[in-house]
PDB file of N, CA and C in Angstrom:
ATOM      1  N   LEU A  75       0.813  -1.191   0.000  1.00 79.00           N
ATOM      2  CA  LEU A  75       0.000   0.000   0.000  1.00 79.00           C
ATOM      3  C   LEU A  75       0.862   1.262   0.000  1.00 79.00           C
ATOM      4  N   TYR A  76       2.002   1.200   0.706  1.00 79.00           N
ATOM      5  CA  TYR A  76       2.874   2.379   0.731  1.00 79.00           C
ATOM      6  C   TYR A  76       3.424   2.685  -0.656  1.00 79.00           C
ATOM      7  N   SER A  77       3.753   1.651  -1.412  1.00 85.00           N
ATOM      8  CA  SER A  77       4.280   1.900  -2.761  1.00 85.00           C
ATOM      9  C   SER A  77       3.214   2.503  -3.667  1.00 85.00           C
ATOM     10  N   ILE A  78       1.969   2.114  -3.493  1.00 87.00           N
ATOM     11  CA  ILE A  78       0.889   2.708  -4.275  1.00 87.00           C
ATOM     12  C   ILE A  78       0.713   4.182  -3.906  1.00 87.00           C
ATOM     13  N   ILE A  79       0.786   4.475  -2.614  1.00 83.00           N
ATOM     14  CA  ILE A  79       0.669   5.865  -2.172  1.00 83.00           C
ATOM     15  C   ILE A  79       1.824   6.695  -2.714  1.00 83.00           C
ATOM     16  N   LEU A  80       3.055   6.176  -2.623  1.00 79.00           N
ATOM     17  CA  LEU A  80       4.212   6.910  -3.138  1.00 79.00           C
ATOM     18  C   LEU A  80       4.115   7.119  -4.640  1.00 79.00           C
ATOM     19  N   PHE A  81       3.631   6.101  -5.378  1.00 85.00           N
ATOM     20  CA  PHE A  81       3.445   6.254  -6.820  1.00 85.00           C
ATOM     21  C   PHE A  81       2.451   7.363  -7.122  1.00 85.00           C
ATOM     22  N   CYS A  82       1.342   7.373  -6.404  1.00 85.00           N
ATOM     23  CA  CYS A  82       0.323   8.398  -6.654  1.00 85.00           C
ATOM     24  C   CYS A  82       0.811   9.785  -6.287  1.00 85.00           C
ATOM     25  N   VAL A  83       1.477   9.908  -5.149  1.00 82.00           N
ATOM     26  CA  VAL A  83       1.890  11.229  -4.665  1.00 82.00           C
ATOM     27  C   VAL A  83       3.018  11.811  -5.505  1.00 82.00           C
ATOM     28  N   PHE A  84       3.996  10.985  -5.878  1.00 83.00           N
ATOM     29  CA  PHE A  84       5.174  11.518  -6.544  1.00 83.00           C
ATOM     30  C   PHE A  84       5.138  11.399  -8.067  1.00 83.00           C
ATOM     31  N   LEU A  85       4.245  10.600  -8.624  1.00 88.00           N
ATOM     32  CA  LEU A  85       4.208  10.460 -10.084  1.00 88.00           C
ATOM     33  C   LEU A  85       2.839  10.773 -10.692  1.00 88.00           C
ATOM     34  N   TRP A  86       1.821  10.085 -10.225  1.00 91.00           N
ATOM     35  CA  TRP A  86       0.522  10.180 -10.887  1.00 91.00           C
ATOM     36  C   TRP A  86      -0.134  11.556 -10.693  1.00 91.00           C
ATOM     37  N   ILE A  87      -0.208  12.028  -9.473  1.00 89.00           N
ATOM     38  CA  ILE A  87      -0.862  13.319  -9.208  1.00 89.00           C
ATOM     39  C   ILE A  87      -0.126  14.473  -9.892  1.00 89.00           C
ATOM     40  N   PRO A  88       1.231  14.555  -9.804  1.00 89.00           N
ATOM     41  CA  PRO A  88       1.901  15.635 -10.550  1.00 89.00           C
ATOM     42  C   PRO A  88       1.685  15.538 -12.059  1.00 89.00           C
ATOM     43  N   PHE A  89       1.703  14.307 -12.608  1.00 91.00           N
ATOM     44  CA  PHE A  89       1.486  14.160 -14.047  1.00 91.00           C
ATOM     45  C   PHE A  89       0.107  14.654 -14.442  1.00 91.00           C
ATOM     46  N   VAL A  90      -0.917  14.261 -13.704  1.00 90.00           N
ATOM     47  CA  VAL A  90      -2.285  14.686 -14.024  1.00 90.00           C
ATOM     48  C   VAL A  90      -2.429  16.197 -13.872  1.00 90.00           C
ATOM     49  N   TYR A  91      -1.817  16.749 -12.843  1.00 88.00           N
ATOM     50  CA  TYR A  91      -1.883  18.200 -12.638  1.00 88.00           C
ATOM     51  C   TYR A  91      -1.245  18.934 -13.817  1.00 88.00           C
ATOM     52  N   PHE A  92      -0.027  18.535 -14.187  1.00 88.00           N
ATOM     53  CA  PHE A  92       0.658  19.209 -15.287  1.00 88.00           C
ATOM     54  C   PHE A  92      -0.031  18.950 -16.625  1.00 88.00           C
ATOM     55  N   TYR A  93      -0.659  17.799 -16.782  1.00 88.00           N
ATOM     56  CA  TYR A  93      -1.386  17.494 -18.015  1.00 88.00           C
ATOM     57  C   TYR A  93      -2.566  18.457 -18.181  1.00 88.00           C
ATOM     58  N   TYR A  94      -3.317  18.658 -17.107  1.00 86.00           N
ATOM     59  CA  TYR A  94      -4.483  19.539 -17.219  1.00 86.00           C
ATOM     60  C   TYR A  94      -4.096  21.016 -17.227  1.00 86.00           C
ATOM     61  N   GLU A  95      -2.925  21.347 -16.682  1.00 84.00           N
ATOM     62  CA  GLU A  95      -2.436  22.721 -16.814  1.00 84.00           C
ATOM     63  C   GLU A  95      -2.079  23.020 -18.266  1.00 84.00           C
ATOM     64  N   GLU A  96      -1.561  22.055 -18.984  1.00 78.00           N
ATOM     65  CA  GLU A  96      -1.223  22.238 -20.394  1.00 78.00           C
ATOM     66  C   GLU A  96      -2.478  22.268 -21.268  1.00 78.00           C
ATOM     67  N   LYS A  97      -3.590  21.793 -20.757  1.00 76.00           N
ATOM     68  CA  LYS A  97      -4.835  21.758 -21.518  1.00 76.00           C
ATOM     69  C   LYS A  97      -5.408  23.155 -21.735  1.00 76.00           C
ATOM     70  N   ASP A  98      -4.960  24.134 -20.959  1.00 69.00           N
ATOM     71  CA  ASP A  98      -5.466  25.496 -21.079  1.00 69.00           C
ATOM     72  C   ASP A  98      -5.156  26.114 -22.434  1.00 69.00           C
ATOM     73  N   ASP A  99      -4.024  25.739 -23.017  1.00 63.00           N
ATOM     74  CA  ASP A  99      -3.672  26.263 -24.336  1.00 63.00           C
ATOM     75  C   ASP A  99      -4.559  25.608 -25.387  1.00 63.00           C
ATOM     76  N   ASN A 100      -5.129  26.403 -26.279  1.00 66.00           N
ATOM     77  CA  ASN A 100      -6.069  25.878 -27.272  1.00 66.00           C
ATOM     78  C   ASN A 100      -5.379  25.184 -28.437  1.00 66.00           C
ATOM     79  N   ASN A 101      -4.148  25.561 -28.739  1.00 66.00           N
ATOM     80  CA  ASN A 101      -3.480  25.050 -29.931  1.00 66.00           C
ATOM     81  C   ASN A 101      -2.613  23.835 -29.679  1.00 66.00           C
ATOM     82  N   THR A 102      -2.656  23.247 -28.509  1.00 72.00           N
ATOM     83  CA  THR A 102      -1.784  22.121 -28.225  1.00 72.00           C
ATOM     84  C   THR A 102      -2.487  20.805 -28.510  1.00 72.00           C
ATOM     85  N   SER A 103      -1.716  19.848 -29.018  1.00 82.00           N
ATOM     86  CA  SER A 103      -2.262  18.523 -29.277  1.00 82.00           C
ATOM     87  C   SER A 103      -2.075  17.653 -28.036  1.00 82.00           C
ATOM     88  N   LYS A 104      -2.688  16.480 -28.041  1.00 83.00           N
ATOM     89  CA  LYS A 104      -2.581  15.553 -26.908  1.00 83.00           C
ATOM     90  C   LYS A 104      -1.141  15.106 -26.718  1.00 83.00           C
ATOM     91  N   CYS A 105      -0.440  14.888 -27.821  1.00 86.00           N
ATOM     92  CA  CYS A 105       0.948  14.425 -27.749  1.00 86.00           C
ATOM     93  C   CYS A 105       1.840  15.473 -27.078  1.00 86.00           C
ATOM     94  N   SER A 106       1.684  16.723 -27.452  1.00 85.00           N
ATOM     95  CA  SER A 106       2.497  17.765 -26.829  1.00 85.00           C
ATOM     96  C   SER A 106       2.089  17.986 -25.372  1.00 85.00           C
ATOM     97  N   GLN A 107       0.810  17.792 -25.055  1.00 87.00           N
ATOM     98  CA  GLN A 107       0.366  17.876 -23.665  1.00 87.00           C
ATOM     99  C   GLN A 107       1.059  16.816 -22.821  1.00 87.00           C
ATOM    100  N   VAL A 108       1.097  15.589 -23.332  1.00 88.00           N
ATOM    101  CA  VAL A 108       1.721  14.491 -22.603  1.00 88.00           C
ATOM    102  C   VAL A 108       3.219  14.733 -22.460  1.00 88.00           C
ATOM    103  N   LYS A 109       3.874  15.210 -23.538  1.00 89.00           N
ATOM    104  CA  LYS A 109       5.314  15.487 -23.472  1.00 89.00           C
ATOM    105  C   LYS A 109       5.629  16.541 -22.418  1.00 89.00           C
ATOM    106  N   ASN A 110       4.882  17.628 -22.430  1.00 88.00           N
ATOM    107  CA  ASN A 110       5.127  18.691 -21.456  1.00 88.00           C
ATOM    108  C   ASN A 110       4.820  18.232 -20.031  1.00 88.00           C
ATOM    109  N   ALA A 111       3.753  17.450 -19.871  1.00 88.00           N
ATOM    110  CA  ALA A 111       3.418  16.943 -18.544  1.00 88.00           C
ATOM    111  C   ALA A 111       4.508  15.995 -18.041  1.00 88.00           C
ATOM    112  N   LEU A 112       5.035  15.152 -18.917  1.00 91.00           N
ATOM    113  CA  LEU A 112       6.127  14.263 -18.527  1.00 91.00           C
ATOM    114  C   LEU A 112       7.386  15.047 -18.180  1.00 91.00           C
ATOM    115  N   LYS A 113       7.653  16.088 -18.943  1.00 92.00           N
ATOM    116  CA  LYS A 113       8.834  16.912 -18.684  1.00 92.00           C
ATOM    117  C   LYS A 113       8.747  17.544 -17.295  1.00 92.00           C
ATOM    118  N   TYR A 114       7.608  18.133 -16.971  1.00 91.00           N
ATOM    119  CA  TYR A 114       7.445  18.764 -15.673  1.00 91.00           C
ATOM    120  C   TYR A 114       7.400  17.736 -14.537  1.00 91.00           C
ATOM    121  N   THR A 115       6.821  16.570 -14.796  1.00 91.00           N
ATOM    122  CA  THR A 115       6.783  15.515 -13.786  1.00 91.00           C
ATOM    123  C   THR A 115       8.187  15.008 -13.487  1.00 91.00           C
ATOM    124  N   ILE A 116       9.002  14.840 -14.511  1.00 93.00           N
ATOM    125  CA  ILE A 116      10.388  14.406 -14.299  1.00 93.00           C
ATOM    126  C   ILE A 116      11.144  15.465 -13.513  1.00 93.00           C
ATOM    127  N   GLY A 117      10.908  16.731 -13.799  1.00 92.00           N
ATOM    128  CA  GLY A 117      11.521  17.804 -13.017  1.00 92.00           C
ATOM    129  C   GLY A 117      11.101  17.753 -11.559  1.00 92.00           C
ATOM    130  N   PHE A 118       9.820  17.482 -11.329  1.00 89.00           N
ATOM    131  CA  PHE A 118       9.312  17.354  -9.967  1.00 89.00           C
ATOM    132  C   PHE A 118       9.965  16.182  -9.248  1.00 89.00           C
ATOM    133  N   VAL A 119      10.123  15.060  -9.937  1.00 89.00           N
ATOM    134  CA  VAL A 119      10.747  13.881  -9.336  1.00 89.00           C
ATOM    135  C   VAL A 119      12.213  14.173  -9.003  1.00 89.00           C
ATOM    136  N   ILE A 120      12.902  14.896  -9.879  1.00 91.00           N
ATOM    137  CA  ILE A 120      14.300  15.246  -9.607  1.00 91.00           C
ATOM    138  C   ILE A 120      14.396  16.116  -8.355  1.00 91.00           C
ATOM    139  N   VAL A 121      13.497  17.084  -8.218  1.00 87.00           N
ATOM    140  CA  VAL A 121      13.487  17.929  -7.014  1.00 87.00           C
ATOM    141  C   VAL A 121      13.228  17.071  -5.778  1.00 87.00           C
ATOM    142  N   CYS A 122      12.301  16.126  -5.864  1.00 83.00           N
ATOM    143  CA  CYS A 122      12.000  15.252  -4.728  1.00 83.00           C
ATOM    144  C   CYS A 122      13.194  14.375  -4.372  1.00 83.00           C
ATOM    145  N   VAL A 123      13.894  13.851  -5.379  1.00 84.00           N
ATOM    146  CA  VAL A 123      15.063  13.017  -5.116  1.00 84.00           C
ATOM    147  C   VAL A 123      16.162  13.836  -4.438  1.00 84.00           C
ATOM    148  N   VAL A 124      16.369  15.062  -4.894  1.00 84.00           N
ATOM    149  CA  VAL A 124      17.372  15.926  -4.260  1.00 84.00           C
ATOM    150  C   VAL A 124      16.992  16.193  -2.811  1.00 84.00           C
ATOM    151  N   LEU A 125      15.723  16.475  -2.561  1.00 78.00           N
ATOM    152  CA  LEU A 125      15.283  16.708  -1.181  1.00 78.00           C
ATOM    153  C   LEU A 125      15.423  15.453  -0.326  1.00 78.00           C
ATOM    154  N   LEU A 126      15.144  14.279  -0.909  1.00 76.00           N
ATOM    155  CA  LEU A 126      15.314  13.031  -0.169  1.00 76.00           C
ATOM    156  C   LEU A 126      16.784  12.785   0.166  1.00 76.00           C
ATOM    157  N   LEU A 127      17.670  13.087  -0.775  1.00 78.00           N
ATOM    158  CA  LEU A 127      19.098  12.912  -0.504  1.00 78.00           C
ATOM    159  C   LEU A 127      19.591  13.886   0.559  1.00 78.00           C
ATOM    160  N   ILE A 128      19.132  15.118   0.504  1.00 76.00           N
ATOM    161  CA  ILE A 128      19.508  16.084   1.541  1.00 76.00           C
ATOM    162  C   ILE A 128      18.992  15.614   2.898  1.00 76.00           C
ATOM    163  N   GLY A 129      17.761  15.166   2.940  1.00 71.00           N
ATOM    164  CA  GLY A 129      17.194  14.672   4.191  1.00 71.00           C
ATOM    165  C   GLY A 129      17.875  13.419   4.697  1.00 71.00           C
ATOM    166  N   ALA A 130      18.403  12.596   3.795  1.00 68.00           N
ATOM    167  CA  ALA A 130      19.075  11.371   4.212  1.00 68.00           C
ATOM    168  C   ALA A 130      20.429  11.653   4.837  1.00 68.00           C
ATOM    169  N   PHE A 131      21.109  12.697   4.383  1.00 70.00           N
ATOM    170  CA  PHE A 131      22.453  12.947   4.872  1.00 70.00           C
ATOM    171  C   PHE A 131      22.527  13.990   5.984  1.00 70.00           C
ATOM    172  N   VAL A 132      21.411  14.558   6.372  1.00 68.00           N
ATOM    173  CA  VAL A 132      21.411  15.488   7.500  1.00 68.00           C
ATOM    174  C   VAL A 132      21.407  14.652   8.777  1.00 68.00           C
ATOM    175  N   PRO A 133      22.431  14.785   9.604  1.00 59.00           N
ATOM    176  CA  PRO A 133      22.488  13.948  10.819  1.00 59.00           C
ATOM    177  C   PRO A 133      21.455  14.382  11.844  1.00 59.00           C
ATOM    178  N   LEU A 134      20.855  13.396  12.500  1.00 60.00           N
ATOM    179  CA  LEU A 134      19.863  13.681  13.525  1.00 60.00           C
ATOM    180  C   LEU A 134      20.491  13.771  14.901  1.00 60.00           C
ATOM    181  N   GLN A 135      21.595  13.066  15.103  1.00 61.00           N
ATOM    182  CA  GLN A 135      22.288  13.103  16.380  1.00 61.00           C
ATOM    183  C   GLN A 135      23.653  13.725  16.167  1.00 61.00           C
ATOM    184  N   ALA A 136      24.276  14.072  17.263  1.00 62.00           N
ATOM    185  CA  ALA A 136      25.603  14.684  17.170  1.00 62.00           C
ATOM    186  C   ALA A 136      26.603  13.677  16.618  1.00 62.00           C
ATOM    187  N   PRO A 137      27.411  14.091  15.651  1.00 61.00           N
ATOM    188  CA  PRO A 137      28.408  13.172  15.100  1.00 61.00           C
ATOM    189  C   PRO A 137      29.493  12.883  16.134  1.00 61.00           C
ATOM    190  N   PRO A 138      30.337  11.895  15.859  1.00 62.00           N
ATOM    191  CA  PRO A 138      31.413  11.590  16.804  1.00 62.00           C
ATOM    192  C   PRO A 138      32.292  12.813  17.049  1.00 62.00           C
ATOM    193  N   GLY A 139      32.975  12.807  18.164  1.00 68.00           N
ATOM    194  CA  GLY A 139      33.776  13.955  18.574  1.00 68.00           C
ATOM    195  C   GLY A 139      34.948  14.231  17.652  1.00 68.00           C
ATOM    196  N   GLN A 140      35.672  15.289  17.969  1.00 69.00           N
ATOM    197  CA  GLN A 140      36.806  15.721  17.161  1.00 69.00           C
ATOM    198  C   GLN A 140      37.950  14.710  17.194  1.00 69.00           C
ATOM    199  N   ASN A 141      38.056  13.920  18.244  1.00 69.00           N
ATOM    200  CA  ASN A 141      39.165  12.981  18.388  1.00 69.00           C
ATOM    201  C   ASN A 141      38.949  11.685  17.623  1.00 69.00           C
ATOM    202  N   SER A 142      37.794  11.487  17.007  1.00 72.00           N
ATOM    203  CA  SER A 142      37.523  10.242  16.288  1.00 72.00           C
ATOM    204  C   SER A 142      38.204  10.259  14.924  1.00 72.00           C
ATOM    205  N   THR A 143      38.430   9.064  14.411  1.00 79.00           N
ATOM    206  CA  THR A 143      39.089   8.930  13.113  1.00 79.00           C
ATOM    207  C   THR A 143      38.080   9.109  11.985  1.00 79.00           C
ATOM    208  N   GLN A 144      38.591   9.238  10.775  1.00 75.00           N
ATOM    209  CA  GLN A 144      37.722   9.375   9.604  1.00 75.00           C
ATOM    210  C   GLN A 144      36.876   8.119   9.421  1.00 75.00           C
ATOM    211  N   TRP A 145      37.444   6.955   9.690  1.00 78.00           N
ATOM    212  CA  TRP A 145      36.697   5.707   9.542  1.00 78.00           C
ATOM    213  C   TRP A 145      35.508   5.676  10.492  1.00 78.00           C
ATOM    214  N   GLU A 146      35.676   6.151  11.719  1.00 78.00           N
ATOM    215  CA  GLU A 146      34.568   6.187  12.672  1.00 78.00           C
ATOM    216  C   GLU A 146      33.476   7.141  12.211  1.00 78.00           C
ATOM    217  N   LYS A 147      33.858   8.243  11.585  1.00 72.00           N
ATOM    218  CA  LYS A 147      32.866   9.188  11.065  1.00 72.00           C
ATOM    219  C   LYS A 147      32.071   8.582   9.911  1.00 72.00           C
ATOM    220  N   VAL A 148      32.762   7.868   9.002  1.00 75.00           N
ATOM    221  CA  VAL A 148      32.072   7.207   7.887  1.00 75.00           C
ATOM    222  C   VAL A 148      31.184   6.090   8.410  1.00 75.00           C
ATOM    223  N   GLN A 149      31.679   5.339   9.373  1.00 77.00           N
ATOM    224  CA  GLN A 149      30.882   4.266   9.963  1.00 77.00           C
ATOM    225  C   GLN A 149      29.636   4.837  10.646  1.00 77.00           C
ATOM    226  N   TYR A 150      29.773   5.963  11.322  1.00 74.00           N
ATOM    227  CA  TYR A 150      28.631   6.626  11.954  1.00 74.00           C
ATOM    228  C   TYR A 150      27.584   7.030  10.919  1.00 74.00           C
ATOM    229  N   LEU A 151      28.051   7.557   9.766  1.00 70.00           N
ATOM    230  CA  LEU A 151      27.131   7.972   8.713  1.00 70.00           C
ATOM    231  C   LEU A 151      26.324   6.793   8.194  1.00 70.00           C
ATOM    232  N   PHE A 152      26.973   5.649   7.946  1.00 72.00           N
ATOM    233  CA  PHE A 152      26.256   4.475   7.450  1.00 72.00           C
ATOM    234  C   PHE A 152      25.305   3.900   8.499  1.00 72.00           C
ATOM    235  N   GLU A 153      25.703   3.934   9.760  1.00 72.00           N
ATOM    236  CA  GLU A 153      24.796   3.472  10.819  1.00 72.00           C
ATOM    237  C   GLU A 153      23.566   4.369  10.910  1.00 72.00           C
ATOM    238  N   GLU A 154      23.785   5.669  10.756  1.00 67.00           N
ATOM    239  CA  GLU A 154      22.682   6.629  10.815  1.00 67.00           C
ATOM    240  C   GLU A 154      21.709   6.411   9.658  1.00 67.00           C
ATOM    241  N   LEU A 155      22.243   6.150   8.457  1.00 64.00           N
ATOM    242  CA  LEU A 155      21.378   5.907   7.299  1.00 64.00           C
ATOM    243  C   LEU A 155      20.616   4.597   7.445  1.00 64.00           C
ATOM    244  N   GLY A 156      21.260   3.581   7.982  1.00 65.00           N
ATOM    245  CA  GLY A 156      20.620   2.275   8.108  1.00 65.00           C
ATOM    246  C   GLY A 156      19.604   2.189   9.219  1.00 65.00           C
ATOM    247  N   SER A 157      19.746   2.991  10.253  1.00 65.00           N
ATOM    248  CA  SER A 157      18.868   2.861  11.406  1.00 65.00           C
ATOM    249  C   SER A 157      17.511   3.518  11.209  1.00 65.00           C
ATOM    250  N   SER A 158      17.431   4.559  10.403  1.00 60.00           N
ATOM    251  CA  SER A 158      16.184   5.310  10.302  1.00 60.00           C
ATOM    252  C   SER A 158      15.266   4.832   9.189  1.00 60.00           C
ATOM    253  N   HIS A 159      15.773   4.027   8.265  1.00 56.00           N
ATOM    254  CA  HIS A 159      14.982   3.496   7.152  1.00 56.00           C
ATOM    255  C   HIS A 159      14.377   4.591   6.280  1.00 56.00           C
ATOM    256  N   GLY A 160      15.003   5.746   6.217  1.00 63.00           N
ATOM    257  CA  GLY A 160      14.578   6.796   5.297  1.00 63.00           C
ATOM    258  C   GLY A 160      13.404   7.641   5.758  1.00 63.00           C
ATOM    259  N   LEU A 161      12.876   7.386   6.930  1.00 71.00           N
ATOM    260  CA  LEU A 161      11.724   8.160   7.399  1.00 71.00           C
ATOM    261  C   LEU A 161      12.044   9.647   7.577  1.00 71.00           C
ATOM    262  N   PRO A 162      13.183  10.003   8.168  1.00 71.00           N
ATOM    263  CA  PRO A 162      13.491  11.443   8.272  1.00 71.00           C
ATOM    264  C   PRO A 162      13.681  12.096   6.907  1.00 71.00           C
ATOM    265  N   ALA A 163      14.255  11.373   5.959  1.00 69.00           N
ATOM    266  CA  ALA A 163      14.447  11.936   4.621  1.00 69.00           C
ATOM    267  C   ALA A 163      13.110  12.195   3.951  1.00 69.00           C
ATOM    268  N   LEU A 164      12.196  11.250   4.056  1.00 72.00           N
ATOM    269  CA  LEU A 164      10.871  11.422   3.470  1.00 72.00           C
ATOM    270  C   LEU A 164      10.120  12.551   4.168  1.00 72.00           C
ATOM    271  N   SER A 165      10.237  12.623   5.472  1.00 77.00           N
ATOM    272  CA  SER A 165       9.591  13.692   6.234  1.00 77.00           C
ATOM    273  C   SER A 165      10.145  15.058   5.835  1.00 77.00           C
ATOM    274  N   PHE A 166      11.470  15.142   5.667  1.00 77.00           N
ATOM    275  CA  PHE A 166      12.096  16.400   5.262  1.00 77.00           C
ATOM    276  C   PHE A 166      11.626  16.828   3.879  1.00 77.00           C
ATOM    277  N   SER A 167      11.552  15.891   2.930  1.00 76.00           N
ATOM    278  CA  SER A 167      11.150  16.264   1.567  1.00 76.00           C
ATOM    279  C   SER A 167       9.688  16.699   1.520  1.00 76.00           C
ATOM    280  N   ILE A 168       8.826  16.014   2.235  1.00 81.00           N
ATOM    281  CA  ILE A 168       7.414  16.401   2.242  1.00 81.00           C
ATOM    282  C   ILE A 168       7.239  17.760   2.919  1.00 81.00           C
ATOM    283  N   SER A 169       7.973  18.001   3.993  1.00 84.00           N
ATOM    284  CA  SER A 169       7.892  19.297   4.674  1.00 84.00           C
ATOM    285  C   SER A 169       8.407  20.420   3.783  1.00 84.00           C
ATOM    286  N   SER A 170       9.490  20.157   3.058  1.00 84.00           N
ATOM    287  CA  SER A 170      10.041  21.182   2.158  1.00 84.00           C
ATOM    288  C   SER A 170       9.067  21.494   1.034  1.00 84.00           C
ATOM    289  N   LEU A 171       8.460  20.467   0.445  1.00 83.00           N
ATOM    290  CA  LEU A 171       7.493  20.691  -0.628  1.00 83.00           C
ATOM    291  C   LEU A 171       6.246  21.406  -0.111  1.00 83.00           C
ATOM    292  N   THR A 172       5.836  21.089   1.110  1.00 87.00           N
ATOM    293  CA  THR A 172       4.693  21.786   1.703  1.00 87.00           C
ATOM    294  C   THR A 172       5.006  23.257   1.914  1.00 87.00           C
ATOM    295  N   LEU A 173       6.223  23.549   2.381  1.00 88.00           N
ATOM    296  CA  LEU A 173       6.629  24.938   2.574  1.00 88.00           C
ATOM    297  C   LEU A 173       6.645  25.694   1.250  1.00 88.00           C
ATOM    298  N   ILE A 174       7.193  25.082   0.206  1.00 86.00           N
ATOM    299  CA  ILE A 174       7.224  25.722  -1.114  1.00 86.00           C
ATOM    300  C   ILE A 174       5.804  25.963  -1.620  1.00 86.00           C
ATOM    301  N   GLY A 175       4.928  24.979  -1.436  1.00 84.00           N
ATOM    302  CA  GLY A 175       3.541  25.125  -1.869  1.00 84.00           C
ATOM    303  C   GLY A 175       2.803  26.210  -1.121  1.00 84.00           C
ATOM    304  N   MET A 176       3.009  26.300   0.187  1.00 89.00           N
ATOM    305  CA  MET A 176       2.353  27.347   0.967  1.00 89.00           C
ATOM    306  C   MET A 176       2.863  28.729   0.574  1.00 89.00           C
ATOM    307  N   LEU A 177       4.163  28.859   0.323  1.00 88.00           N
ATOM    308  CA  LEU A 177       4.692  30.145  -0.132  1.00 88.00           C
ATOM    309  C   LEU A 177       4.116  30.525  -1.492  1.00 88.00           C
ATOM    310  N   ALA A 178       3.919  29.531  -2.367  1.00 85.00           N
ATOM    311  CA  ALA A 178       3.313  29.810  -3.668  1.00 85.00           C
ATOM    312  C   ALA A 178       1.863  30.253  -3.505  1.00 85.00           C
ATOM    313  N   VAL A 179       1.116  29.604  -2.622  1.00 87.00           N
ATOM    314  CA  VAL A 179      -0.284  29.981  -2.386  1.00 87.00           C
ATOM    315  C   VAL A 179      -0.366  31.382  -1.795  1.00 87.00           C
ATOM    316  N   ILE A 180       0.495  31.686  -0.838  1.00 88.00           N
ATOM    317  CA  ILE A 180       0.492  33.018  -0.236  1.00 88.00           C
ATOM    318  C   ILE A 180       0.824  34.080  -1.277  1.00 88.00           C
ATOM    319  N   THR A 181       1.845  33.804  -2.094  1.00 88.00           N
ATOM    320  CA  THR A 181       2.223  34.767  -3.137  1.00 88.00           C
ATOM    321  C   THR A 181       1.104  34.929  -4.160  1.00 88.00           C
ATOM    322  N   TYR A 182       0.432  33.845  -4.518  1.00 84.00           N
ATOM    323  CA  TYR A 182      -0.640  33.915  -5.504  1.00 84.00           C
ATOM    324  C   TYR A 182      -1.827  34.702  -4.971  1.00 84.00           C
ATOM    325  N   THR A 183      -2.185  34.505  -3.704  1.00 86.00           N
ATOM    326  CA  THR A 183      -3.354  35.191  -3.170  1.00 86.00           C
ATOM    327  C   THR A 183      -3.081  36.666  -2.873  1.00 86.00           C
ATOM    328  N   VAL A 184      -1.834  37.022  -2.682  1.00 81.00           N
ATOM    329  CA  VAL A 184      -1.502  38.419  -2.425  1.00 81.00           C
ATOM    330  C   VAL A 184      -1.656  39.242  -3.683  1.00 81.00           C
ATOM    331  N   SER A 185      -1.252  38.690  -4.810  1.00 67.00           N
ATOM    332  CA  SER A 185      -1.291  39.488  -6.058  1.00 67.00           C
ATOM    333  C   SER A 185      -2.600  39.424  -6.768  1.00 67.00           C
TER     334      SER A 185
END
């Protein structure tokens, strides 16, 4: 069920949104609508992947002290990534996208 939700949230809903946004132009064909919707959806997915990677590498706990070796720091990073199962990264990306969306709504309603 989680994979279906992730598919809908990150692929299907953005594609449908961008498809119907392209429908506003009167001179566009279905093929160009689909191409543009796919282009924008791929851009959206790239932004989400970047946010997921940023969220994955942001440490939640204090890293090892200054006296630790480089190997201990790398080992700490892998333990941190393996222990959380990506939940903080997903939470960070959804929060970032929500913030961007709210700023867009505020800017749109002001003008």
